[in-house]
Coordinates of C-alpha atoms in Angstrom, one line a residue:
M62 CA 34.8 123.8 70.2
M63 CA 34.9 124.1 74.0
D64 CA 31.8 126.3 73.9
R65 CA 29.8 123.7 72.0
L66 CA 31.0 121.0 74.6
R67 CA 29.8 123.4 77.5
E68 CA 26.6 124.0 75.8
G69 CA 25.9 120.2 75.2
A70 CA 26.8 119.5 78.8
N71 CA 24.1 122.0 80.0
S72 CA 21.4 120.8 77.5
I73 CA 18.1 119.3 78.8
A74 CA 18.7 116.1 76.7
I75 CA 22.0 115.3 78.3
K76 CA 20.7 116.0 81.8
I77 CA 17.8 113.5 81.1
I78 CA 20.3 110.8 80.1
L79 CA 22.4 111.4 83.2
G80 CA 19.2 111.2 85.2
I81 CA 18.5 107.8 83.8
I82 CA 22.1 106.6 84.6
I83 CA 21.6 108.0 88.1
L84 CA 18.4 105.8 88.4
S85 CA 20.4 102.8 87.5
F86 CA 22.5 103.5 90.6
V87 CA 19.5 103.9 92.7
F88 CA 17.8 100.8 91.6
A89 CA 20.6 98.3 91.3
G90 CA 24.0 99.7 90.7
V91 CA 25.5 99.8 87.3
S92 CA 25.4 96.2 87.0
S93 CA 22.2 95.9 84.7
Y94 CA 22.0 99.2 83.2
L95 CA 21.1 98.0 79.8
V96 CA 18.9 95.1 78.6
S97 CA 19.5 95.4 75.0
G98 CA 22.7 94.5 73.2
S99 CA 24.4 92.5 70.5
N100 CA 24.3 88.8 70.1
N101 CA 27.8 88.5 71.5
A102 CA 27.7 87.2 75.1
A103 CA 30.0 88.4 77.8
A104 CA 28.6 85.7 80.1
K105 CA 25.9 83.3 80.5
V106 CA 24.1 82.4 83.7
G107 CA 22.0 79.2 83.1
G108 CA 20.0 80.2 80.0
V109 CA 20.3 84.0 80.5
K110 CA 22.8 85.9 78.4
I111 CA 24.7 89.1 79.4
S112 CA 25.6 90.8 76.2
R113 CA 29.0 92.4 75.6
T114 CA 27.3 95.7 74.9
E115 CA 25.6 95.5 78.4
F116 CA 28.8 94.6 80.1
E117 CA 31.0 97.3 78.4
Q118 CA 28.3 99.9 79.1
A119 CA 28.0 98.9 82.8
Y120 CA 31.8 99.0 83.0
Q121 CA 32.0 102.5 81.5
N122 CA 29.3 103.7 83.8
E123 CA 31.1 102.4 86.8
R124 CA 34.2 104.2 85.6
N125 CA 32.5 107.4 85.2
R126 CA 31.0 107.1 88.7
M127 CA 34.2 106.3 90.3
Q128 CA 36.0 109.2 88.4
T129 CA 33.4 111.5 89.8
Q130 CA 33.8 110.4 93.3
L131 CA 37.6 109.8 93.5
G132 CA 39.0 112.2 90.7
D133 CA 42.8 112.0 90.2
Y134 CA 43.2 109.2 92.6
F135 CA 41.1 107.0 90.4
S136 CA 42.8 108.1 87.3
N137 CA 46.1 107.1 88.7
R138 CA 44.8 103.6 89.7
L139 CA 43.7 103.1 86.1
A140 CA 47.4 103.1 85.1
D141 CA 47.6 99.7 86.9
P142 CA 46.5 96.9 84.6
G143 CA 45.8 94.6 87.5
Y144 CA 43.5 97.2 89.1
V145 CA 41.6 97.6 85.9
A146 CA 41.2 93.8 85.5
S147 CA 39.8 93.7 89.0
L148 CA 37.4 96.5 88.4
R149 CA 36.2 94.9 85.2
Q150 CA 35.7 91.5 87.0
S151 CA 33.7 93.2 89.9
V152 CA 31.4 94.8 87.4
L153 CA 30.7 91.4 85.6
N154 CA 30.4 89.6 89.0
R155 CA 27.6 92.1 90.1
M156 CA 25.8 91.7 86.7
I157 CA 26.0 87.9 87.2
N158 CA 24.7 88.2 90.8
D159 CA 21.7 90.4 89.5
V160 CA 20.7 87.7 87.1
L161 CA 21.1 85.0 89.9
I162 CA 18.9 87.0 92.1
E163 CA 16.2 87.5 89.4
Q164 CA 16.3 83.8 88.7
H165 CA 15.9 82.8 92.4
A166 CA 13.1 85.3 92.8
N167 CA 11.2 83.9 89.9
S168 CA 11.7 80.3 91.4
L169 CA 10.2 81.6 94.6
G170 CA 7.0 82.7 92.8
L171 CA 7.8 86.4 93.3
R172 CA 6.2 88.5 90.5
V173 CA 6.0 92.2 89.5
S174 CA 2.6 93.3 87.9
D175 CA 2.4 95.5 84.8
A176 CA 0.7 98.1 87.1
Q177 CA 3.7 98.2 89.4
V178 CA 6.0 98.7 86.5
S179 CA 3.8 101.5 85.0
K180 CA 3.5 103.3 88.4
E181 CA 7.3 103.1 88.9
I182 CA 7.8 104.6 85.4
L183 CA 5.3 107.3 85.8
D184 CA 6.8 108.4 89.2
I185 CA 10.3 108.9 87.8
P186 CA 11.1 112.7 88.1
Q187 CA 13.2 112.7 84.9
F188 CA 10.2 111.9 82.7
Q189 CA 7.9 114.5 84.2
S190 CA 7.1 118.1 83.3
K191 CA 5.2 120.5 85.6
G192 CA 4.6 117.5 88.0
K193 CA 3.1 115.2 85.4
F194 CA 4.4 112.4 83.3
D195 CA 5.4 113.7 79.8
Q196 CA 5.3 111.1 77.1
D197 CA 7.6 113.1 74.7
I198 CA 10.4 113.5 77.3
Y199 CA 10.0 109.8 78.2
K200 CA 10.3 108.7 74.5
N201 CA 13.2 111.0 73.7
A202 CA 15.1 110.1 76.8
L203 CA 14.8 106.3 76.2
A204 CA 15.9 106.7 72.7
R205 CA 19.0 108.7 73.5
A206 CA 19.9 106.2 76.2
G207 CA 19.5 103.2 73.9
F208 CA 16.3 101.8 75.4
T209 CA 13.0 100.9 73.7
P210 CA 9.9 101.3 75.8
D211 CA 9.7 97.5 76.2
S212 CA 13.4 97.1 77.1
F213 CA 13.1 99.8 79.7
A214 CA 10.0 98.3 81.2
S215 CA 11.9 95.0 81.4
Y216 CA 14.8 96.8 83.1
I217 CA 12.4 98.4 85.6
R218 CA 10.5 95.0 86.2
N219 CA 13.8 93.2 86.9
N220 CA 14.9 95.8 89.4
L221 CA 11.6 95.6 91.2
L222 CA 11.8 91.9 91.3
R223 CA 15.3 91.8 92.8
D224 CA 14.1 94.5 95.3
Q225 CA 11.3 92.2 96.4
L226 CA 13.9 89.5 97.4
L227 CA 16.4 91.7 98.9
Q228 CA 13.8 93.5 101.1
A229 CA 12.5 90.1 102.2
V230 CA 16.2 89.3 103.2
Q231 CA 16.8 92.5 104.9
R232 CA 13.5 92.5 106.9
S233 CA 14.1 89.0 108.2
E234 CA 17.3 89.9 110.1
F235 CA 17.6 91.2 113.6
A236 CA 20.2 91.5 116.4
L237 CA 19.5 90.4 119.9
K238 CA 19.5 92.9 122.6
N239 CA 22.3 91.3 124.8
E240 CA 24.3 91.0 121.6
S241 CA 24.1 94.7 120.8
E242 CA 24.9 95.7 124.4
S243 CA 28.0 93.4 124.6
Q244 CA 29.4 94.8 121.4
A245 CA 28.6 98.3 122.5
A246 CA 30.4 97.6 125.9
L247 CA 33.5 96.5 124.1
I248 CA 33.4 99.6 121.8
A249 CA 32.9 102.0 124.9
Q250 CA 35.4 100.3 127.1
K251 CA 37.9 102.6 128.8
R252 CA 41.0 101.5 130.8
T253 CA 43.0 103.3 133.5
I254 CA 46.8 103.2 132.9
R255 CA 50.0 104.6 134.0
T256 CA 53.1 104.6 131.8
I257 CA 57.0 104.8 131.8
T258 CA 58.6 105.9 128.5
L259 CA 62.1 104.8 127.7
D260 CA 63.7 107.2 125.3
V261 CA 65.6 105.1 122.9
N262 CA 67.6 108.2 121.7
E263 CA 69.0 108.6 125.2
F264 CA 70.1 104.9 125.2
A265 CA 71.6 105.4 121.8
K266 CA 73.9 108.2 123.1
K267 CA 75.5 105.8 125.5
V268 CA 76.2 103.1 123.0
V269 CA 79.8 102.3 122.1
L270 CA 80.6 100.7 118.8
N271 CA 83.8 99.2 117.4
E272 CA 84.9 98.8 113.8
D273 CA 84.1 95.1 113.6
E274 CA 80.6 95.7 114.8
I275 CA 80.0 98.4 112.2
K276 CA 81.4 96.2 109.3
T277 CA 79.4 93.2 110.2
F278 CA 76.2 95.4 110.6
Y279 CA 76.8 96.8 107.1
N280 CA 77.5 93.4 105.5
Q281 CA 74.4 92.0 107.0
H282 CA 72.1 94.9 106.0
K283 CA 73.5 96.1 102.6
E284 CA 69.8 96.3 101.3
D285 CA 69.4 99.2 103.8
F286 CA 72.4 101.1 102.2
T287 CA 71.5 100.4 98.6
R288 CA 70.8 103.3 96.3
P289 CA 68.0 102.6 94.0
E290 CA 68.1 103.0 90.3
Q291 CA 68.1 106.9 89.4
L292 CA 67.5 108.8 86.3
K293 CA 68.3 112.2 85.0
L294 CA 65.2 113.7 83.3
S295 CA 64.1 116.5 81.2
Y296 CA 60.6 117.7 80.7
I297 CA 58.4 120.5 79.3
E298 CA 55.0 121.3 80.8
L299 CA 52.0 123.0 79.1
S300 CA 49.5 124.3 81.5
A301 CA 46.4 126.4 81.0
A302 CA 46.9 127.8 84.4
K303 CA 50.2 129.2 83.5
L304 CA 49.0 130.4 80.0
K305 CA 46.3 132.3 81.9
N306 CA 48.9 134.7 83.5
S307 CA 50.1 136.0 80.2
I308 CA 46.6 136.9 78.8
A309 CA 45.4 140.6 79.0
V310 CA 41.8 141.5 78.8
S311 CA 40.5 145.0 77.6
D312 CA 37.6 146.9 79.4
K313 CA 35.6 146.6 76.2
T314 CA 36.1 142.8 75.9
A315 CA 35.2 142.5 79.6
K316 CA 32.0 144.6 79.1
D317 CA 30.9 142.7 76.0
Y318 CA 31.5 139.4 77.8
Y319 CA 29.4 140.6 80.7
Q320 CA 26.5 141.5 78.5
Q321 CA 26.6 138.3 76.7
H322 CA 26.7 136.2 79.9
L323 CA 24.4 138.5 82.1
D324 CA 22.6 135.5 83.5
Q325 CA 25.9 134.4 85.2
Y326 CA 26.2 137.7 87.0
S327 CA 22.8 137.9 88.3
T328 CA 21.2 137.0 91.7
K329 CA 18.9 134.0 91.7
D330 CA 15.1 134.2 91.7
Q331 CA 14.2 133.9 95.5
R332 CA 11.0 133.4 97.3
E333 CA 9.9 133.6 100.9
V334 CA 7.7 130.7 101.9
S335 CA 5.9 129.3 104.8
H336 CA 4.8 125.6 105.1
I337 CA 2.9 123.2 107.3
L338 CA 4.5 119.7 107.6
I339 CA 2.7 116.4 108.5
K340 CA 5.5 113.9 108.9
G341 CA 5.6 110.4 107.2
D342 CA 2.6 109.0 105.3
D343 CA -0.2 110.5 107.3
K344 CA -2.0 111.7 104.3
K345 CA -5.4 111.7 106.0
T346 CA -4.3 114.2 108.6
A347 CA -2.6 116.3 106.0
E348 CA -5.8 116.5 103.9
A349 CA -7.8 117.5 107.0
V350 CA -5.3 120.4 107.6
L351 CA -5.5 121.4 104.0
K352 CA -9.3 121.5 104.1
E353 CA -9.1 123.6 107.4
I354 CA -7.2 126.3 105.6
Q355 CA -9.2 126.1 102.3
D356 CA -12.4 126.6 104.6
G357 CA -10.9 130.0 105.7
A358 CA -8.5 129.3 108.7
N359 CA -5.5 131.5 109.1
F360 CA -2.4 129.8 107.6
A361 CA -0.1 130.9 110.3
D362 CA -2.3 130.0 113.1
V363 CA -2.8 126.5 111.7
A364 CA 1.0 126.2 111.2
K365 CA 1.5 127.1 114.8
K366 CA -1.0 124.4 116.0
R367 CA -0.7 121.6 113.5
S368 CA 2.8 121.7 111.7
Q369 CA 5.1 119.0 112.8
D370 CA 8.3 121.1 111.9
P371 CA 8.9 122.7 115.3
A372 CA 11.6 125.2 114.0
S373 CA 9.1 126.9 111.6
A374 CA 5.8 126.2 113.4
S375 CA 6.7 128.7 116.1
K376 CA 7.1 131.3 113.3
G377 CA 3.8 130.5 111.7
G378 CA 5.3 128.1 109.3
N379 CA 7.8 130.7 107.9
L380 CA 11.1 129.3 106.3
G381 CA 12.5 132.5 105.3
W382 CA 14.0 133.1 101.8
I383 CA 14.9 130.1 99.5
E384 CA 16.4 129.7 96.1
K385 CA 16.5 126.7 93.7
G386 CA 18.9 123.9 94.5
V387 CA 18.7 124.2 98.3
M388 CA 15.4 122.3 99.4
D389 CA 14.1 118.8 98.8
P390 CA 13.4 118.5 95.1
A391 CA 9.7 117.8 95.5
F392 CA 9.3 120.7 98.0
E393 CA 11.2 123.1 95.7
K394 CA 9.1 122.1 92.8
G395 CA 5.9 122.9 94.7
A396 CA 7.2 126.2 96.0
F397 CA 8.5 127.4 92.7
S398 CA 5.3 126.7 90.9
L399 CA 3.6 129.4 92.9
K400 CA 3.2 132.5 90.8
H401 CA 1.6 135.2 93.1
V402 CA 2.2 136.2 96.7
G403 CA -0.5 134.5 98.8
D404 CA -0.8 131.5 96.5
M405 CA -0.8 128.1 98.2
T406 CA -0.1 124.6 96.9
G407 CA -2.1 121.4 97.6
L408 CA -0.4 118.5 99.4
V409 CA 3.2 118.2 98.3
K410 CA 4.8 114.8 99.3
S411 CA 8.6 114.9 99.9
S412 CA 11.0 112.5 101.8
F413 CA 9.9 114.2 105.0
G414 CA 6.1 114.0 104.7
Y415 CA 3.3 116.1 103.3
H416 CA 3.7 119.8 102.9
I417 CA 1.3 122.7 102.3
I418 CA 3.4 125.6 101.0
K419 CA 2.4 129.4 100.8
L420 CA 4.3 132.1 98.9
D421 CA 4.8 135.1 101.1
A422 CA 7.1 137.2 99.0
L423 CA 9.1 137.2 95.7
K424 CA 12.5 138.6 94.8
K425 CA 13.2 138.5 91.0
A426 CA 16.7 137.8 89.7
Q427 CA 18.7 141.0 89.3
A428 CA 22.0 141.6 87.4
K429 CA 25.0 142.6 89.6
P430 CA 26.6 145.8 88.4
F431 CA 29.6 145.4 86.1
A432 CA 31.9 147.2 88.5
Q433 CA 31.1 144.8 91.1
V434 CA 31.9 141.6 89.0
K435 CA 34.6 142.9 86.8
D436 CA 37.4 140.9 88.4
E437 CA 35.2 137.8 88.1
V438 CA 34.4 138.5 84.4
V439 CA 38.1 139.1 83.6
E440 CA 39.1 135.8 85.3
S441 CA 36.5 134.0 83.2
I442 CA 37.7 135.4 80.0
K443 CA 41.3 134.6 80.8
Q444 CA 40.3 131.0 81.7
E445 CA 38.4 130.5 78.5
K446 CA 41.2 132.0 76.3
A447 CA 43.8 130.1 78.2
V448 CA 41.9 126.8 77.8
D449 CA 41.4 127.5 73.9
K450 CA 45.1 128.3 73.6
F451 CA 46.0 125.2 75.7
Y452 CA 44.3 122.8 73.3
S453 CA 45.7 124.6 70.3
L454 CA 49.1 124.3 71.5
Q455 CA 48.7 120.8 72.8
N456 CA 48.1 119.8 69.3
E457 CA 51.4 121.4 68.2
L458 CA 53.1 119.8 71.0
E459 CA 52.0 116.4 70.3
K460 CA 53.1 116.8 66.6
V461 CA 56.5 118.4 67.2
A462 CA 57.4 115.9 70.1
F463 CA 56.7 113.0 67.8
E464 CA 58.5 114.4 64.7
S465 CA 61.6 115.4 66.8
P466 CA 61.9 112.6 69.3
D467 CA 65.5 113.1 70.0
S468 CA 65.2 116.4 71.7
L469 CA 62.8 118.6 73.6
D470 CA 64.2 121.9 72.3
P471 CA 61.9 122.1 69.2
S472 CA 58.9 121.2 71.2
A473 CA 59.7 124.0 73.8
E474 CA 60.3 126.4 71.0
K475 CA 57.0 125.7 69.5
I476 CA 54.9 126.2 72.6
H477 CA 57.2 129.0 73.9
G478 CA 58.0 127.0 77.0
K479 CA 61.2 126.0 78.7
V480 CA 62.9 122.6 79.1
I481 CA 63.5 121.7 82.8
H482 CA 66.3 119.3 83.9
T483 CA 66.5 117.3 87.0
D484 CA 69.3 115.8 88.9
Y485 CA 69.5 112.1 89.5
V486 CA 66.1 111.1 91.0
S487 CA 64.5 107.8 91.7
L488 CA 60.9 106.8 90.7
D489 CA 59.9 107.3 94.4
N490 CA 61.5 110.8 94.6
L491 CA 60.2 112.6 91.4
P492 CA 59.3 116.2 91.1
K493 CA 55.6 116.6 92.1
I494 CA 54.6 117.4 88.5
L495 CA 56.1 114.0 87.3
S496 CA 54.9 111.9 90.3
S497 CA 51.6 110.5 88.7
A498 CA 51.4 106.9 87.8
S499 CA 51.0 107.7 84.1
V500 CA 54.2 109.6 84.0
K501 CA 56.1 106.8 85.8
E502 CA 54.7 104.4 83.4
A503 CA 55.9 106.5 80.4
I504 CA 59.5 106.8 81.9
N505 CA 59.7 103.0 82.2
H506 CA 58.7 102.6 78.6
D507 CA 61.5 101.0 76.6
E508 CA 61.4 103.8 73.9
V509 CA 61.8 106.5 76.6
K510 CA 64.1 104.9 79.1
S511 CA 66.3 102.6 76.8
E512 CA 66.2 104.4 73.4
G513 CA 66.2 108.0 74.8
L514 CA 63.1 109.2 72.8
N515 CA 60.6 111.7 73.9
S516 CA 57.4 110.4 75.6
S517 CA 54.1 111.0 74.4
V518 CA 52.1 114.0 75.8
I519 CA 50.9 112.9 79.2
E520 CA 48.0 114.5 81.1
V521 CA 49.1 115.2 84.8
A522 CA 45.9 117.4 85.7
P523 CA 43.0 118.9 83.8
E524 CA 44.5 121.3 81.0
D525 CA 48.0 120.5 82.3
V526 CA 50.4 118.1 80.2
V527 CA 54.0 117.2 80.2
V528 CA 56.6 115.6 77.7
V529 CA 59.4 113.8 79.5
R530 CA 62.6 112.1 78.3
V531 CA 65.3 110.1 80.1
D532 CA 68.8 111.9 79.8
D533 CA 70.8 109.3 81.8
V534 CA 70.2 106.2 84.0
R535 CA 72.2 105.4 87.0
P536 CA 71.7 101.6 88.1
E537 CA 70.9 100.4 91.6
A538 CA 74.1 100.1 93.6
V539 CA 75.2 99.2 97.1
L540 CA 76.8 102.4 98.4
P541 CA 80.5 101.9 99.8
L542 CA 80.8 101.7 103.6
G543 CA 82.9 104.8 103.6
D544 CA 80.0 106.7 102.0
V545 CA 77.4 105.6 104.4
K546 CA 79.4 104.9 107.6
D547 CA 77.6 107.6 109.6
S548 CA 74.2 106.2 108.6
V549 CA 75.4 102.6 109.5
K550 CA 76.5 103.8 112.9
T551 CA 73.3 105.6 113.6
K552 CA 71.2 102.6 112.6
L553 CA 73.3 100.1 114.5
A554 CA 73.3 102.3 117.6
Q555 CA 69.5 102.7 117.4
D556 CA 69.1 98.9 117.1
K557 CA 71.3 98.3 120.1
A558 CA 69.4 101.1 122.1
Q559 CA 66.2 99.5 121.2
D560 CA 67.4 96.2 122.5
Q561 CA 68.7 97.7 125.8
A562 CA 65.4 99.7 126.4
K563 CA 63.3 96.5 125.8
A564 CA 65.7 94.4 128.1
L565 CA 65.4 97.1 130.8
A566 CA 61.6 97.2 130.5
E567 CA 61.3 93.5 130.8
K568 CA 63.5 93.5 133.9
V569 CA 61.3 96.3 135.5
I570 CA 58.1 94.4 134.7
K571 CA 59.5 91.1 136.2
S572 CA 60.4 92.9 139.4
L573 CA 57.1 94.9 139.7
S574 CA 55.1 91.7 139.1
K575 CA 56.7 90.4 142.2
G576 CA 56.1 93.5 144.2
D577 CA 59.8 94.5 144.0
T578 CA 60.4 98.3 143.2
S579 CA 64.1 98.2 143.5
V580 CA 64.8 98.0 139.7
L581 CA 62.5 100.9 139.2
K582 CA 64.2 103.1 141.8
G583 CA 67.8 101.9 140.7
N584 CA 67.1 103.3 137.3
N585 CA 65.4 106.5 138.5
L586 CA 62.1 105.6 136.8
D587 CA 58.7 106.8 137.7
F588 CA 55.3 106.0 136.3
S589 CA 53.2 108.9 135.0
A590 CA 49.9 110.0 136.6
K591 CA 46.9 107.8 136.0
E592 CA 45.0 108.4 132.8
V593 CA 41.9 106.8 131.3
V594 CA 42.3 105.9 127.7
D595 CA 39.8 104.7 125.1
R596 CA 40.2 103.0 121.8
N597 CA 41.5 106.1 120.1
S598 CA 44.5 106.3 122.3
P599 CA 47.9 105.9 120.4
L600 CA 48.6 103.0 122.7
A601 CA 45.3 101.4 122.2
N602 CA 46.4 98.3 120.4
A603 CA 48.7 97.1 123.2
V604 CA 46.5 98.4 126.2
F605 CA 43.4 96.7 124.9
E606 CA 45.1 93.3 124.3
M607 CA 46.0 93.2 128.1
K608 CA 44.0 90.9 130.3
K609 CA 41.6 92.6 132.7
P610 CA 43.3 92.7 136.0
E611 CA 41.8 91.2 139.1
K612 CA 40.2 93.6 141.6
N613 CA 42.6 95.8 143.4
K614 CA 45.6 94.5 141.3
V615 CA 47.5 95.7 138.4
I616 CA 49.3 94.1 135.4
Y617 CA 52.0 95.2 133.2
R618 CA 53.4 94.9 129.6
Q619 CA 55.8 96.7 127.4
T620 CA 55.0 98.1 123.9
S621 CA 56.3 100.9 121.6
D622 CA 55.0 104.3 121.0
Q623 CA 54.7 106.1 117.6
K624 CA 58.2 107.5 118.0
G625 CA 59.8 104.1 118.4
D626 CA 60.4 104.6 122.3
V627 CA 59.8 101.7 124.5
V628 CA 56.8 102.1 126.9
I629 CA 56.0 100.2 130.1
V630 CA 52.3 100.1 130.7
E631 CA 50.5 99.5 134.1
L632 CA 46.8 98.6 133.8
S633 CA 44.7 98.9 136.9
K634 CA 41.1 99.1 136.0
V635 CA 38.8 98.3 133.0
E636 CA 35.2 99.7 132.9
S637 CA 32.4 100.4 130.3
H638 CA 29.1 102.4 130.4
P639 CA 27.9 102.6 126.8
Q640 CA 25.1 105.0 126.2
E641 CA 21.7 103.8 124.7
S642 CA 22.4 105.7 121.5
L643 CA 25.6 103.7 120.9
V644 CA 23.7 100.4 121.7
H645 CA 21.2 101.5 119.1
Q646 CA 23.9 102.2 116.5
V647 CA 25.5 99.0 117.1
R648 CA 22.3 97.1 116.8
I649 CA 21.7 98.8 113.3
Q650 CA 25.3 97.9 112.2
L651 CA 24.8 94.3 113.4
N652 CA 21.6 94.0 111.4
R653 CA 23.4 95.5 108.3
L654 CA 26.2 93.0 108.7
N655 CA 23.8 90.1 109.2
Q656 CA 21.9 91.1 106.1
Q657 CA 25.2 91.2 104.1
Q658 CA 26.2 87.8 105.3
D659 CA 22.8 86.4 104.5
L660 CA 22.9 87.9 100.9
S661 CA 26.5 86.6 100.4
G662 CA 25.4 83.1 101.7
I663 CA 22.4 83.2 99.2
L664 CA 24.6 84.2 96.3
S665 CA 27.3 81.7 97.2
V666 CA 24.8 78.7 97.1
L667 CA 23.1 80.2 93.8
R668 CA 26.6 80.4 92.2
S669 CA 27.5 76.9 93.2
N670 CA 24.2 75.5 91.7
A671 CA 24.2 77.5 88.6
K672 CA 26.2 77.1 85.3
I673 CA 28.0 80.3 84.8
E674 CA 30.1 80.8 81.7
S675 CA 32.2 83.8 81.0
Y676 CA 33.4 84.6 77.4
I677 CA 35.1 88.0 78.0
A678 CA 38.5 88.8 79.3
T679 CA 38.4 91.3 82.2
K680 CA 41.8 92.5 81.4

């Protein structure tokens, strides 16, 4: 079964469908992925319906996208019903926003012609074969993705229509020069300081405590000396990675596998190419350069004179050896379409500009010797066998854990595993294997926690599952003073020491502000050497909140460092000399921020003026 799944994931059809999904992100996010659906509405915006099918498909696409980006972190977040509800609501909101933007664009008289839609579809790489639009690929891809030609054209038209309005908003925004410069100056600002650090631990060593103080502090802070609810747990783990260690592979099996999967152990097809690049959209110049070569000019000579890629131009355009999956897709397609050394493409348009590509040499794919890849082959076989064995045993584990819910012993015996027992642990201090949100949720389930039954089989990592049970529960309790007296004394001493250090710092600052250094000298305190700090300094929050001192004067304040020690800060100078590159970056960011605010403002007005009805729960 696993082999069939792997083969399906690598099929051309699946890749095309994934390509269409990716396009939906490129054009508009997942929010309007489908335009077909059932008659059941998820929401209505004016007279426009968003079907439940559209919404659920968009939500699933968003989940898939975030799972790919965030992995286990996202899986853990999905265990929180509140997070799931928020995610579903955000998807529905984006779909509603898309409809509002389309309606507004239509009201402004914006239109998308049939020719624009046609060109957009014809230019989609996923519908092309050998650089040309392929009708069969197009129809098959749409059918598999649930589109008809008309619904897909409508989808493209709506994307282009929204894009017209969004681009108009984006291009109308700008940031003033002095605005960018002032913001950059704040970011680049540096401050000259000196510091005195009062070590709280040293103050704590001198604190004297009496029994009444200790008891009073304990009674006032019992929450700090409360033991959380704790549980004794038992669990068994089934892991493909651990199963792999027990699998042996003979030389014959390894050699047979090597022959059957020879393409996996072969070098890739490589080719040495040279190119001439004309940047941007200057097609006229690119055509002139191409004609020059076609008329007999030497490629390398022309590359040195005319190519706008400085790194390769000096080498006659030579880029060295390349293989698939490395270069810009359009460039790669052109380079690998060349069959014989000396062949040259016409103009190839990529995101960098226009290329003319020449094939200089070829290296065909070659199989690596078995001896060289034997360890890799054996590892692959072990992995595949372990995964197959894992899924077989997982089915057995699910069955036995359910049929014998009062003990893990039958389950452990069935999978040849071992029951592991913990001491009392809280949910915040679980063994790493049990620390995921899904396991915590299972532990808190009434059947597991209160009735003492086995949990279901819980996935904690790919091909790694556990079954857990609660053996005993120890409720939350305030620990007796006798058990925590040392902790109480330590915390009380630290609190008193902190107060003493802060009081001394305040006294030092008051005297220094009057020009009096007696308190400083009386406590044997000295400032550190001057240092210039920026906004990355550990003390930045406090230092950059201080007022700019008057010329030739200093100001003081106290703060705390990351260790909790009290720090006296002397600020003597504030200066800023932002580089032009920073000003430019700030200007770009301000433009983006303004664009986002404009779009948010437009959507806010559109939402307030539109009749929006939601018929689907986001939980």
